[in-house]
Amino acid sequence: MTNDQCTPEYWFWIGTAFYMCFLLNEIIVPYFSGLWFKNYDQLKRPLYFEWNGRCTSTFHAIVVCMCSIWCLLFHDELWTNKLFNTDCLSRTTLAVSCGYMIYDLITMIWYTGGVPLLTYIVHHLVVIIGDILILKHNFGMFYVHYKLLTELSTPLVNLSLVIPSGQTVRLNKSVRITVMTRMMVMMMAVMLPVLIIMMVRWIIIFI
């Protein structure tokens, strides 16, 4: 599929992703966290927002990684012209990721402060501007998928928050083991196809 065969309204997907992140962060995650985890409602404000934000970022990471894996597996046109070929799912995935980054930037400005905030703002602005330019010019979508695959590490980084310490959310031992086990299984389910993709594709290229 070439560039001119797929021209949906990507601002719609950016806005939709932004709204879905709002629902996750402000309604869905707090609701289920309150049901499943003890002392969630007693978290101090910074930890409360960090917990919600990390859950939302984990959901975003899983969605964009699965979409990128699908595109790399089944969209051969991305491999034939790595710089200029694109498709609907690839651009929609990038638009969704851009919407998440915009929401994350706004919530960080709203809820956090200090020197770390400046570095986060610079990072997010660079990513958002880059995403919009790529969506506008349909350039380098193949390499965008490799960039999005770096989100594979996000659930593992966020996993540290479910380990009880200090004022973090306290889970009983059985619940903690269940959460960690499910997270690890989920990550393996995502990572194995990625490894297979890399091996098969590079073998095909070099044979």
Short mmCIF file of N, CA and C in Angstrom, two decimals, residues 9 17 60 64 66 74 77 89 99 101 115 124 130 158 166 170 174 184 189 205:
data_model
loop_
_atom_site.label_atom_id
_atom_site.label_comp_id
_atom_site.label_asym_id
_atom_site.label_seq_id
_atom_site.Cartn_x
_atom_site.Cartn_y
_atom_site.Cartn_z
N GLU A 9 -8.24 10.59 8.68
CA GLU A 9 -8.01 11.77 9.49
C GLU A 9 -7.19 11.38 10.73
N ALA A 17 -6.98 8.91 20.94
CA ALA A 17 -6.00 8.37 21.87
C ALA A 17 -5.88 9.26 23.11
N HIS A 60 -0.62 1.73 26.86
CA HIS A 60 -0.15 2.33 25.60
C HIS A 60 0.98 1.51 24.99
N VAL A 64 0.76 -0.24 21.17
CA VAL A 64 1.61 0.17 20.04
C VAL A 64 2.61 -0.93 19.67
N MET A 66 2.11 -4.23 19.93
CA MET A 66 1.39 -5.27 19.20
C MET A 66 1.09 -4.82 17.77
N PHE A 74 3.34 -8.67 8.72
CA PHE A 74 2.41 -8.92 7.62
C PHE A 74 2.35 -7.82 6.56
N GLU A 77 5.11 -4.38 2.26
CA GLU A 77 5.48 -3.16 1.56
C GLU A 77 6.41 -2.28 2.39
N LEU A 89 -2.56 1.15 9.08
CA LEU A 89 -2.33 0.73 10.46
C LEU A 89 -1.06 1.36 11.03
N GLY A 99 -0.94 10.80 20.38
CA GLY A 99 -1.99 11.25 21.29
C GLY A 99 -1.66 10.95 22.74
N MET A 101 1.40 10.69 23.98
CA MET A 101 2.49 11.56 24.39
C MET A 101 1.99 12.96 24.72
N VAL A 115 13.15 20.36 38.31
CA VAL A 115 14.07 20.18 37.19
C VAL A 115 13.71 18.98 36.31
N HIS A 124 9.27 14.99 25.43
CA HIS A 124 7.95 14.78 24.86
C HIS A 124 7.70 15.69 23.66
N GLY A 130 8.22 15.21 16.10
CA GLY A 130 8.69 14.20 15.15
C GLY A 130 7.56 13.34 14.63
N ASN A 158 7.58 -0.32 34.67
CA ASN A 158 6.43 0.00 35.52
C ASN A 158 6.13 -1.10 36.53
N GLY A 166 7.51 1.15 51.28
CA GLY A 166 7.15 2.48 51.76
C GLY A 166 5.68 2.74 51.61
N ARG A 170 0.10 -1.35 48.50
CA ARG A 170 0.44 -2.60 49.17
C ARG A 170 -0.45 -3.72 48.65
N SER A 174 0.02 -13.17 47.54
CA SER A 174 -0.55 -13.93 46.44
C SER A 174 -0.94 -13.03 45.28
N MET A 184 4.90 -10.78 33.36
CA MET A 184 6.02 -11.45 32.71
C MET A 184 5.54 -12.29 31.53
N ALA A 189 5.03 -12.92 25.66
CA ALA A 189 4.17 -13.09 24.50
C ALA A 189 4.42 -12.00 23.46
N ILE A 205 16.92 -11.30 4.20
CA ILE A 205 17.66 -10.20 3.57
C ILE A 205 19.06 -10.64 3.14
#
